[in-house]
mmCIF file of C-alpha atoms in Angstrom:
data_model
loop_
_atom_site.group_PDB
_atom_site.id
_atom_site.type_symbol
_atom_site.label_atom_id
_atom_site.label_comp_id
_atom_site.label_asym_id
_atom_site.label_seq_id
_atom_site.Cartn_x
_atom_site.Cartn_y
_atom_site.Cartn_z
ATOM 1 C CA GLY A 1 9.439 -22.095 -0.109
ATOM 2 C CA VAL A 2 7.913 -22.675 3.287
ATOM 3 C CA ASP A 3 4.404 -21.633 2.233
ATOM 4 C CA GLU A 4 4.341 -24.101 -0.640
ATOM 5 C CA GLY A 5 5.292 -26.841 1.815
ATOM 6 C CA ASN A 6 2.472 -25.842 4.147
ATOM 7 C CA ARG A 7 -0.038 -25.964 1.231
ATOM 8 C CA GLN A 8 1.174 -29.407 0.196
ATOM 9 C CA ASP A 9 0.888 -30.578 3.834
ATOM 10 C CA ARG A 10 -2.741 -29.354 4.057
ATOM 11 C CA LYS A 11 -3.667 -31.003 0.740
ATOM 12 C CA ILE A 12 -2.224 -34.333 1.863
ATOM 13 C CA LYS A 13 -3.853 -34.220 5.317
ATOM 14 C CA THR A 14 -7.317 -33.322 3.938
ATOM 15 C CA GLY A 15 -7.077 -35.620 0.909
ATOM 16 C CA ASN A 16 -7.723 -32.667 -1.400
ATOM 17 C CA LEU A 17 -5.245 -33.806 -4.019
ATOM 18 C CA ASN A 18 -5.304 -33.237 -7.760
ATOM 19 C CA LEU A 19 -4.382 -36.541 -9.386
ATOM 20 C CA ASP A 20 -3.093 -34.873 -12.531
ATOM 21 C CA TYR A 21 -0.406 -37.406 -13.414
ATOM 22 C CA THR A 22 -0.192 -41.106 -14.120
ATOM 23 C CA ILE A 23 3.039 -42.946 -13.373
ATOM 24 C CA SER A 24 3.893 -46.178 -15.196
ATOM 25 C CA PHE A 25 6.499 -48.362 -13.560
ATOM 26 C CA GLY A 26 8.840 -50.933 -15.073
ATOM 27 C CA ASN A 27 6.852 -53.804 -13.568
ATOM 28 C CA GLY A 28 3.719 -52.799 -15.534
ATOM 29 C CA LYS A 29 1.975 -51.133 -12.590
ATOM 30 C CA THR A 30 0.245 -47.836 -13.384
ATOM 31 C CA GLU A 31 -1.349 -45.456 -10.889
ATOM 32 C CA PRO A 32 -2.799 -41.938 -10.833
ATOM 33 C CA VAL A 33 -0.780 -39.654 -8.542
ATOM 34 C CA HIS A 34 -0.351 -36.153 -7.175
ATOM 35 C CA LEU A 35 3.195 -35.333 -8.217
ATOM 36 C CA ILE A 36 4.972 -33.274 -5.583
ATOM 37 C CA GLY A 37 8.227 -33.012 -7.420
ATOM 38 C CA SER A 38 11.284 -34.745 -8.760
ATOM 39 C CA ASN A 39 14.990 -34.405 -9.098
ATOM 40 C CA SER A 40 17.573 -36.261 -11.131
ATOM 41 C CA THR A 41 17.396 -39.300 -8.806
ATOM 42 C CA TYR A 42 13.918 -39.519 -7.233
ATOM 43 C CA CYS A 43 10.256 -38.768 -7.918
ATOM 44 C CA PHE A 44 8.035 -37.693 -4.969
ATOM 45 C CA TYR A 45 4.288 -38.361 -5.149
ATOM 46 C CA VAL A 46 1.119 -39.192 -3.243
ATOM 47 C CA THR A 47 -1.533 -41.671 -4.367
ATOM 48 C CA ALA A 48 -5.300 -41.278 -3.849
ATOM 49 C CA ASP A 49 -5.547 -44.058 -1.235
ATOM 50 C CA SER A 50 -2.583 -42.914 0.894
ATOM 51 C CA ARG A 51 -1.587 -39.901 2.976
ATOM 52 C CA HIS A 52 2.072 -40.870 2.888
ATOM 53 C CA ILE A 53 4.588 -39.413 0.451
ATOM 54 C CA LYS A 54 6.056 -42.086 -1.734
ATOM 55 C CA ILE A 55 9.527 -41.852 -3.228
ATOM 56 C CA ALA A 56 10.455 -43.794 -6.378
ATOM 57 C CA PRO A 57 13.850 -43.942 -8.039
ATOM 58 C CA VAL A 58 13.667 -42.371 -11.509
ATOM 59 C CA GLY A 59 15.171 -45.534 -12.986
ATOM 60 C CA SER A 60 12.093 -47.572 -11.932
ATOM 61 C CA ILE A 61 9.688 -45.270 -13.761
ATOM 62 C CA ASP A 62 8.908 -45.884 -17.448
ATOM 63 C CA GLN A 63 6.647 -42.897 -18.014
ATOM 64 C CA ILE A 64 5.019 -39.915 -16.268
ATOM 65 C CA GLU A 65 1.943 -38.732 -18.124
ATOM 66 C CA LEU A 66 0.128 -35.440 -17.505
ATOM 67 C CA THR A 67 -3.489 -36.607 -17.640
ATOM 68 C CA ARG A 68 -5.249 -33.394 -16.732
ATOM 69 C CA ASN A 69 -3.677 -30.165 -17.946
ATOM 70 C CA ARG A 70 -5.376 -27.259 -16.157
ATOM 71 C CA ARG A 71 -3.999 -24.723 -18.633
ATOM 72 C CA LEU A 72 -5.959 -26.333 -21.483
ATOM 73 C CA GLN A 73 -9.290 -26.431 -19.621
#
């Protein structure tokens, strides 16, 4: 809802992001990301060095790995 969007906005603006996922792309590039969400066509994420939301087509992504599972800590 609206409140979740406001929280995401604050996290992005302050740089207080949990980089819990690693995305591997078809070109061999891998980067740790804060995954905002995905649908059947696109994946929405923010990287550590950027405050801009990036959108990648699902077809360009080889793998999304959960690198830090908070439920197991």
